[in-house]
Tab-separated table of C-alpha atoms and ligand atoms in Angstrom:
chain	number	residue	atom	x	y	z
A	1	UNK	CA	4.729	-4.102	-19.662
A	2	UNK	CA	2.370	-1.147	-19.002
A	3	UNK	CA	3.910	1.860	-17.325
A	4	UNK	CA	3.117	2.178	-13.588
A	5	UNK	CA	0.482	4.808	-12.778
A	6	UNK	CA	2.314	5.986	-9.641
A	7	UNK	CA	6.118	6.300	-9.753
A	8	UNK	CA	8.377	7.552	-6.998
A	9	UNK	CA	12.030	7.575	-7.914
A	10	UNK	CA	14.586	8.083	-5.098
A	11	UNK	CA	12.330	10.676	-3.505
A	12	UNK	CA	13.442	12.492	-0.389
A	13	UNK	CA	11.843	15.174	1.732
A	14	UNK	CA	13.954	16.855	4.374
A	15	UNK	CA	12.722	19.145	7.136
A	16	UNK	CA	15.799	20.848	8.598
A	17	UNK	CA	18.250	17.969	8.958
A	18	UNK	CA	15.601	15.278	9.318
A	19	UNK	CA	14.433	13.041	6.500
A	20	UNK	CA	10.616	12.750	6.545
A	21	UNK	CA	10.949	10.613	3.390
A	22	UNK	CA	14.271	8.953	2.739
A	23	UNK	CA	15.135	7.869	-0.823
A	24	UNK	CA	11.787	6.269	-1.546
A	25	UNK	CA	11.457	4.279	-4.762
A	26	UNK	CA	8.066	2.743	-5.382
A	27	UNK	CA	5.830	1.993	-8.332
A	28	UNK	CA	2.167	1.139	-8.305
A	29	UNK	CA	0.439	-0.488	-11.259
A	30	UNK	CA	-2.805	0.678	-12.797
A	31	UNK	CA	-5.769	-1.004	-11.114
A	32	UNK	CA	-3.870	-2.021	-7.979
A	33	UNK	CA	-4.959	-1.400	-4.391
A	34	UNK	CA	-1.734	-0.574	-2.596
A	35	UNK	CA	-1.540	-0.239	1.177
A	36	UNK	CA	0.964	2.171	2.680
A	37	UNK	CA	1.412	0.828	6.154
A	38	UNK	CA	3.382	2.408	8.936
A	39	UNK	CA	3.344	3.907	12.421
A	40	UNK	CA	2.754	7.587	13.209
A	41	UNK	CA	5.396	9.857	11.755
A	42	UNK	CA	6.583	7.266	9.217
A	43	UNK	CA	6.229	9.702	6.329
A	44	UNK	CA	2.979	8.500	4.772
A	45	UNK	CA	1.230	11.867	4.654
A	46	UNK	CA	4.385	13.610	3.394
A	47	UNK	CA	4.577	11.059	0.553
A	48	UNK	CA	0.910	11.617	-0.316
A	49	UNK	CA	1.352	15.397	-0.350
A	50	UNK	CA	4.283	15.048	-2.763
A	51	UNK	CA	2.202	12.779	-5.014
A	52	UNK	CA	-0.502	15.435	-5.106
A	53	UNK	CA	2.009	18.163	-5.904
A	54	UNK	CA	1.163	19.913	-2.606
A	55	UNK	CA	4.673	19.500	-1.229
A	56	UNK	CA	7.908	19.679	-3.188
A	57	UNK	CA	10.432	16.851	-2.807
A	58	UNK	CA	13.938	17.841	-1.685
A	59	UNK	CA	15.208	15.478	-4.389
A	60	UNK	CA	13.937	12.704	-6.646
A	61	UNK	CA	11.014	12.466	-9.017
A	62	UNK	CA	7.291	11.881	-8.454
A	63	UNK	CA	4.973	11.023	-11.338
A	64	UNK	CA	1.307	10.144	-11.579
A	65	UNK	CA	0.104	8.736	-14.896
A	66	UNK	CA	3.315	10.027	-16.440
A	67	UNK	CA	2.759	13.587	-15.176
A	68	UNK	CA	5.429	15.141	-12.958
A	69	UNK	CA	3.590	16.110	-9.744
A	70	UNK	CA	6.122	18.798	-8.823
A	71	UNK	CA	6.133	20.538	-12.204
A	72	UNK	CA	2.462	20.081	-13.116
A	73	UNK	CA	0.472	19.968	-9.883
A	74	UNK	CA	-2.719	21.229	-11.541
A	75	UNK	CA	-2.649	18.483	-14.180
A	76	UNK	CA	-2.016	15.871	-11.489
A	77	UNK	CA	-4.952	17.101	-9.405
A	78	UNK	CA	-7.265	16.369	-12.354
A	79	UNK	CA	-6.211	12.727	-12.268
A	80	UNK	CA	-6.119	12.121	-8.535
A	81	UNK	CA	-8.915	12.144	-5.963
A	82	UNK	CA	-7.684	12.681	-2.411
A	83	UNK	CA	-9.681	11.777	0.666
A	84	UNK	CA	-7.980	13.060	3.834
A	85	UNK	CA	-8.871	11.475	7.174
A	86	UNK	CA	-11.702	13.947	7.732
A	87	UNK	CA	-12.979	15.765	4.700
A	88	UNK	CA	-14.989	18.858	5.625
A	89	UNK	CA	-18.401	19.417	4.047
A	90	UNK	CA	-20.704	22.391	4.139
A	91	UNK	CA	-22.905	21.240	6.985
A	92	UNK	CA	-25.888	23.415	6.040
A	93	UNK	CA	-25.931	21.831	2.574
A	94	UNK	CA	-27.284	18.386	1.696
A	95	UNK	CA	-25.113	15.505	0.463
A	96	UNK	CA	-26.332	16.092	-3.083
A	97	UNK	CA	-25.681	19.860	-2.892
A	98	UNK	CA	-22.150	19.269	-1.602
A	99	UNK	CA	-21.385	17.005	-4.577
A	100	UNK	CA	-22.832	19.591	-6.977
A	101	UNK	CA	-20.641	22.243	-5.380
A	102	UNK	CA	-17.528	20.106	-5.941
A	103	UNK	CA	-18.629	19.561	-9.544
A	104	UNK	CA	-18.942	23.312	-10.103
A	105	UNK	CA	-15.450	23.874	-8.654
A	106	UNK	CA	-14.122	21.298	-11.110
A	107	UNK	CA	-15.929	22.875	-14.058
A	108	UNK	CA	-18.250	19.897	-14.653
A	109	UNK	CA	-21.399	20.973	-16.574
A	110	UNK	CA	-24.537	20.895	-14.386
A	111	UNK	CA	-26.454	18.270	-16.388
A	112	UNK	CA	-23.540	15.802	-16.303
A	113	UNK	CA	-22.863	16.627	-12.652
A	114	UNK	CA	-26.480	15.847	-11.606
A	115	UNK	CA	-26.362	12.431	-13.259
A	116	UNK	CA	-22.969	11.645	-11.795
A	117	UNK	CA	-23.885	12.802	-8.286
A	118	UNK	CA	-27.008	10.609	-8.244
A	119	UNK	CA	-25.104	7.643	-9.617
A	120	UNK	CA	-22.341	8.028	-7.016
A	121	UNK	CA	-24.766	8.572	-4.131
A	122	UNK	CA	-26.364	5.291	-5.101
A	123	UNK	CA	-22.966	3.560	-5.313
A	124	UNK	CA	-21.969	4.705	-1.824
A	125	UNK	CA	-25.413	3.803	-0.496
A	126	UNK	CA	-26.482	7.329	0.435
A	127	UNK	CA	-29.286	7.907	-2.074
A	128	UNK	CA	-31.957	7.787	0.653
A	129	UNK	CA	-30.220	10.573	2.620
A	130	UNK	CA	-29.120	12.598	-0.418
A	131	UNK	CA	-31.393	15.481	0.617
A	132	UNK	CA	-30.414	15.488	4.267
A	133	UNK	CA	-28.009	18.168	5.542
A	134	UNK	CA	-24.477	16.739	5.987
A	135	UNK	CA	-24.299	18.236	9.506
A	136	UNK	CA	-26.661	15.392	10.431
A	137	UNK	CA	-24.562	12.638	8.802
A	138	UNK	CA	-22.656	10.107	10.924
A	139	UNK	CA	-18.867	9.840	10.540
A	140	UNK	CA	-19.292	6.696	8.393
A	141	UNK	CA	-21.805	8.482	6.155
A	142	UNK	CA	-19.455	11.471	5.817
A	143	UNK	CA	-16.604	9.200	4.742
A	144	UNK	CA	-18.821	7.513	2.130
A	145	UNK	CA	-19.896	10.945	0.901
A	146	UNK	CA	-16.177	11.839	0.838
A	147	UNK	CA	-15.563	8.910	-1.453
A	148	UNK	CA	-18.390	10.026	-3.759
A	149	UNK	CA	-16.939	13.539	-3.623
A	150	UNK	CA	-13.448	12.501	-4.776
A	151	UNK	CA	-15.023	10.405	-7.546
A	152	UNK	CA	-17.040	13.332	-8.967
A	153	UNK	CA	-14.136	14.384	-11.196
A	154	UNK	CA	-13.722	10.802	-12.457
A	155	UNK	CA	-10.129	10.340	-11.249
A	156	UNK	CA	-7.787	7.563	-12.355
A	157	UNK	CA	-6.254	7.283	-8.905
A	158	UNK	CA	-7.728	7.767	-5.456
A	159	UNK	CA	-5.588	8.334	-2.392
A	160	UNK	CA	-7.175	7.618	0.969
A	161	UNK	CA	-5.416	8.739	4.149
A	162	UNK	CA	-6.614	6.718	7.169
A	163	UNK	CA	-10.129	6.573	5.707
A	164	UNK	CA	-11.703	4.380	8.385
A	165	UNK	CA	-10.628	6.369	11.431
A	166	UNK	CA	-13.495	6.648	13.903
A	167	UNK	CA	-15.955	4.479	11.957
A	168	UNK	CA	-17.684	1.574	13.756
A	169	UNK	CA	-16.768	-2.008	12.680
A	170	UNK	CA	-19.855	-2.476	10.482
A	171	UNK	CA	-19.177	0.877	8.816
A	172	UNK	CA	-15.537	-0.105	8.238
A	173	UNK	CA	-16.595	-3.380	6.615
A	174	UNK	CA	-19.022	-1.568	4.312
A	175	UNK	CA	-16.453	1.104	3.439
A	176	UNK	CA	-13.729	-1.416	2.571
A	177	UNK	CA	-16.149	-3.433	0.426
A	178	UNK	CA	-17.111	-0.254	-1.353
A	179	UNK	CA	-13.483	0.556	-2.167
A	180	UNK	CA	-12.948	-2.947	-3.516
A	181	UNK	CA	-16.104	-2.694	-5.644
A	182	UNK	CA	-15.081	0.678	-7.083
A	183	UNK	CA	-11.653	-0.699	-7.855
A	184	UNK	CA	-13.134	-3.664	-9.739
A	185	UNK	CA	-16.011	-1.873	-11.483
A	186	UNK	CA	-14.328	1.427	-12.330
A	187	UNK	CA	-10.720	0.174	-12.614
A	188	UNK	CA	-9.557	2.874	-10.220
A	189	UNK	CA	-6.089	2.588	-8.710
A	190	UNK	CA	-6.201	2.993	-4.939
A	191	UNK	CA	-3.447	4.083	-2.564
A	192	UNK	CA	-4.556	3.535	1.005
A	193	UNK	CA	-2.533	4.828	3.917
A	194	UNK	CA	-3.248	3.227	7.262
A	195	UNK	CA	-1.872	1.744	10.416
A	196	UNK	CA	-4.717	-0.753	10.676
A	197	UNK	CA	-2.963	-3.910	9.586
A	198	UNK	CA	-6.076	-6.024	9.510
A	199	UNK	CA	-7.998	-3.628	7.287
A	200	UNK	CA	-5.143	-3.213	4.857
A	201	UNK	CA	-4.826	-6.964	4.596
A	202	UNK	CA	-8.510	-7.340	3.708
A	203	UNK	CA	-8.432	-5.294	0.530
A	204	UNK	CA	-4.898	-4.475	-0.613
A	205	UNK	CA	-3.243	-6.358	-3.460
A	206	UNK	CA	0.171	-5.196	-2.272
A	207	UNK	CA	1.501	-3.577	0.849
A	208	UNK	CA	4.510	-1.403	1.627
A	209	UNK	CA	5.839	-1.254	5.186
A	210	UNK	CA	7.009	2.256	5.804
A	211	UNK	CA	9.080	3.366	8.799
A	212	UNK	CA	11.218	6.457	9.463
A	213	UNK	CA	10.720	7.641	5.893
A	214	UNK	CA	11.983	4.376	4.410
A	215	UNK	CA	10.160	1.586	2.668
A	216	UNK	CA	11.379	-1.437	4.582
A	217	UNK	CA	9.578	-4.130	2.628
A	218	UNK	CA	6.910	-4.411	-0.039
A	219	UNK	CA	4.908	-7.128	-1.722
A	220	UNK	CA	1.800	-9.251	-1.341
A	221	UNK	CA	1.090	-10.522	2.163
A	222	UNK	CA	2.267	-13.927	0.983
A	223	UNK	CA	5.550	-12.693	-0.466
A	224	UNK	CA	6.234	-10.563	2.632
A	225	UNK	CA	5.699	-13.570	4.864
A	226	UNK	CA	8.108	-15.557	2.670
A	227	UNK	CA	10.732	-12.810	2.964
A	228	UNK	CA	10.379	-12.496	6.720
A	229	UNK	CA	9.657	-16.032	7.848
A	230	UNK	CA	12.332	-17.569	5.647
A	231	UNK	CA	12.784	-20.870	7.468
A	232	UNK	CA	9.214	-21.439	8.613
A	233	UNK	CA	6.984	-19.981	5.944
A	234	UNK	CA	4.253	-22.575	6.567
A	235	UNK	CA	2.586	-23.068	9.891
A	236	UNK	CA	0.520	-26.277	9.973
A	237	UNK	CA	-1.865	-27.028	12.839
A	238	UNK	CA	-2.735	-30.694	13.423
A	239	UNK	CA	-5.313	-32.312	15.746
A	240	UNK	CA	-4.543	-35.992	16.296
A	241	UNK	CA	-4.434	-38.624	19.031
A	242	UNK	CA	-2.453	-40.246	20.562
A	243	UNK	CA	0.581	-38.038	20.124
A	244	UNK	CA	3.339	-40.490	20.999
A	245	UNK	CA	7.022	-39.633	21.234
A	246	UNK	CA	7.608	-41.972	18.281
A	247	UNK	CA	5.084	-40.120	16.089
A	248	UNK	CA	6.640	-36.757	16.917
A	249	UNK	CA	10.064	-38.100	15.933
A	250	UNK	CA	8.663	-39.326	12.600
A	251	UNK	CA	7.108	-35.922	11.949
A	252	UNK	CA	10.353	-34.140	12.839
A	253	UNK	CA	12.137	-36.363	10.332
A	254	UNK	CA	9.960	-35.187	7.390
A	255	UNK	CA	12.108	-33.035	5.073
A	256	UNK	CA	11.322	-29.291	5.382
A	257	UNK	CA	9.743	-29.637	8.837
A	258	UNK	CA	11.751	-27.324	11.076
A	259	UNK	CA	9.998	-27.614	14.398
A	260	UNK	CA	7.137	-29.527	16.045
A	261	UNK	CA	5.393	-28.085	19.100
A	262	UNK	CA	2.908	-30.206	21.075
A	263	UNK	CA	-0.093	-28.865	22.941
A	264	UNK	CA	-2.246	-31.687	24.478
A	265	UNK	CA	-4.148	-33.166	21.480
A	266	UNK	CA	-2.803	-30.808	18.884
A	267	UNK	CA	0.521	-29.901	17.314
A	268	UNK	CA	1.952	-26.949	15.489
A	269	UNK	CA	4.483	-27.730	12.790
A	270	UNK	CA	6.686	-24.978	11.374
A	271	UNK	CA	7.786	-25.862	7.878
A	272	UNK	CA	9.803	-24.507	4.985
A	273	UNK	CA	7.426	-26.024	2.409
A	274	UNK	CA	3.781	-27.053	2.474
A	275	UNK	CA	4.166	-30.690	3.528
A	276	UNK	CA	0.626	-31.142	4.914
A	277	UNK	CA	-0.061	-34.192	2.670
A	278	UNK	CA	3.045	-36.007	3.996
A	279	UNK	CA	2.164	-35.067	7.573
A	280	UNK	CA	-1.354	-36.588	7.181
A	281	UNK	CA	0.119	-39.746	5.659
A	282	UNK	CA	2.679	-40.215	8.462
A	283	UNK	CA	0.029	-39.732	11.176
A	284	UNK	CA	-2.476	-42.183	9.615
A	285	UNK	CA	0.229	-44.797	8.923
A	286	UNK	CA	1.384	-44.572	12.540
A	287	UNK	CA	-2.076	-45.772	13.626
A	288	UNK	CA	-3.062	-42.473	15.313
A	289	UNK	CA	-6.416	-40.812	14.561
A	290	UNK	CA	-6.225	-37.593	12.563
A	291	UNK	CA	-9.038	-35.164	13.478
A	292	UNK	CA	-7.950	-32.148	11.529
A	293	UNK	CA	-5.100	-30.469	9.657
A	294	UNK	CA	-5.099	-26.800	8.832
A	295	UNK	CA	-2.566	-24.511	7.197
A	296	UNK	CA	-2.336	-21.198	9.027
A	297	UNK	CA	-1.356	-18.153	7.031
A	298	UNK	CA	0.737	-15.461	8.603
A	299	UNK	CA	-1.279	-12.289	8.769
A	300	UNK	CA	0.093	-8.782	8.368
A	301	UNK	CA	0.004	-8.448	12.143
A	302	UNK	CA	2.549	-11.230	12.543
A	303	UNK	CA	4.580	-9.972	9.594
A	304	UNK	CA	4.696	-6.468	11.013
A	305	UNK	CA	5.627	-7.501	14.529
A	306	UNK	CA	8.150	-10.051	13.354
A	307	UNK	CA	9.755	-7.386	11.226
A	308	UNK	CA	10.142	-4.968	14.093
A	309	UNK	CA	11.238	-7.643	16.587
A	310	UNK	CA	14.030	-8.571	14.200
A	311	UNK	CA	15.092	-4.984	13.691
A	312	UNK	CA	15.130	-4.200	17.399
A	313	UNK	CA	17.161	-7.312	18.080
A	314	UNK	CA	19.655	-6.203	15.426
A	315	UNK	CA	19.756	-2.798	17.059
A	316	UNK	CA	19.250	-1.030	13.747
A	317	UNK	CA	15.861	0.611	14.270
B	1	ATP	N1	5.801	20.706	7.857
B	1	ATP	C1	6.649	19.971	8.579
B	1	ATP	N2	7.707	20.522	9.186
B	1	ATP	C2	8.591	19.778	9.877
B	1	ATP	N3	8.498	18.449	10.039
B	1	ATP	C3	7.455	17.817	9.466
B	1	ATP	C4	6.475	18.546	8.704
B	1	ATP	N4	5.554	17.649	8.235
B	1	ATP	C5	5.945	16.433	8.689
B	1	ATP	N5	7.069	16.528	9.419
B	1	ATP	C6	7.805	15.402	10.051
B	1	ATP	O1	8.026	14.416	9.062
B	1	ATP	C7	7.862	13.106	9.592
B	1	ATP	C8	6.819	12.336	8.789
B	1	ATP	O2	5.513	12.873	9.029
B	1	ATP	P1	4.199	12.372	8.283
B	1	ATP	O3	3.068	13.252	8.723
B	1	ATP	O4	4.456	12.267	6.834
B	1	ATP	O5	4.017	10.903	8.893
B	1	ATP	P2	2.767	9.907	8.789
B	1	ATP	O6	3.327	8.581	8.470
B	1	ATP	O7	1.748	10.456	7.866
B	1	ATP	O8	2.223	9.903	10.267
B	1	ATP	P3	0.703	9.944	10.803
B	1	ATP	O9	0.184	8.554	10.671
B	1	ATP	O10	0.887	10.363	12.230
B	1	ATP	O11	-0.035	10.964	9.995
B	1	ATP	C9	7.495	13.288	11.057
B	1	ATP	O12	8.670	13.145	11.815
B	1	ATP	C10	6.973	14.702	11.122
B	1	ATP	O13	7.196	15.262	12.391
């Protein structure tokens, strides 16, 4: 199995007596888009700073592409592009000039830098405003330029901290598509920190739910919903008529159906397994008309809220 590109091994960061990051163990595979999801103060930024070698862990080990971030921060910075929530540009300089400036700081020869800057400006859809001063760019344009900027040094990993903050919905859609495209075309590993559940769900292969410095759960949206919705992993919505008492009893008797809720001409069935084929069969055989049957997936929103509801009820926040 290939070695993970990001490895955190029992990492802690303490400020005074408080854990900002509490024994965090996490590995991210090359080419993955991983979403670090959590409320304010969860420890996301602290984790990112330790990955970049900008903050030293109190204990534990942080490695990026096999390089120890604490011992070799300069080497790590060559491999990782970091886009904070609002990257500053020189406003009196154009988009192209800003990228060339970054290239010079990273020791990239001018000829190569020019080619790369043009190529990246095209990729992030800013070629037509490449010669406009960045002071006149919108927030969405600045974030796309930020992405081009972190890609100038050809990193293996990019870390994006709340990258869509303050961008309008169309801009967000474009930005997320761009990240996905870069991930596919350039095989870049992406770590995306956010508290926008919906956005994370759209592009991340895997998600970690982070609270009070601890990783509470991690996995694909599907595996998280399986972990958290144990008994009713599948939610099946059925439109049929008539919905007689007898039919409901037959549906309740299907193995793995936990609960049937009726709402006028439709029903919601909460099931342990996907039994939609059996449900259709039982309805048709009962003589009722089946108008529609749809499997609803639990989104991250439901996963997240369910998780916290459960924890509050247990009193172990
Ligand atoms: N330099 C510091 N000194 C003391 N405490 C700090 C410092 N930096 C962070 N903290 C504390 O560590 C905890 C985690 O903060 P962090 O910024 O990593 O959270 P976050 O998940 O990134 O939140 P946000 O989404 O608000 O940026 C918070 O309780 C914060 O107050």
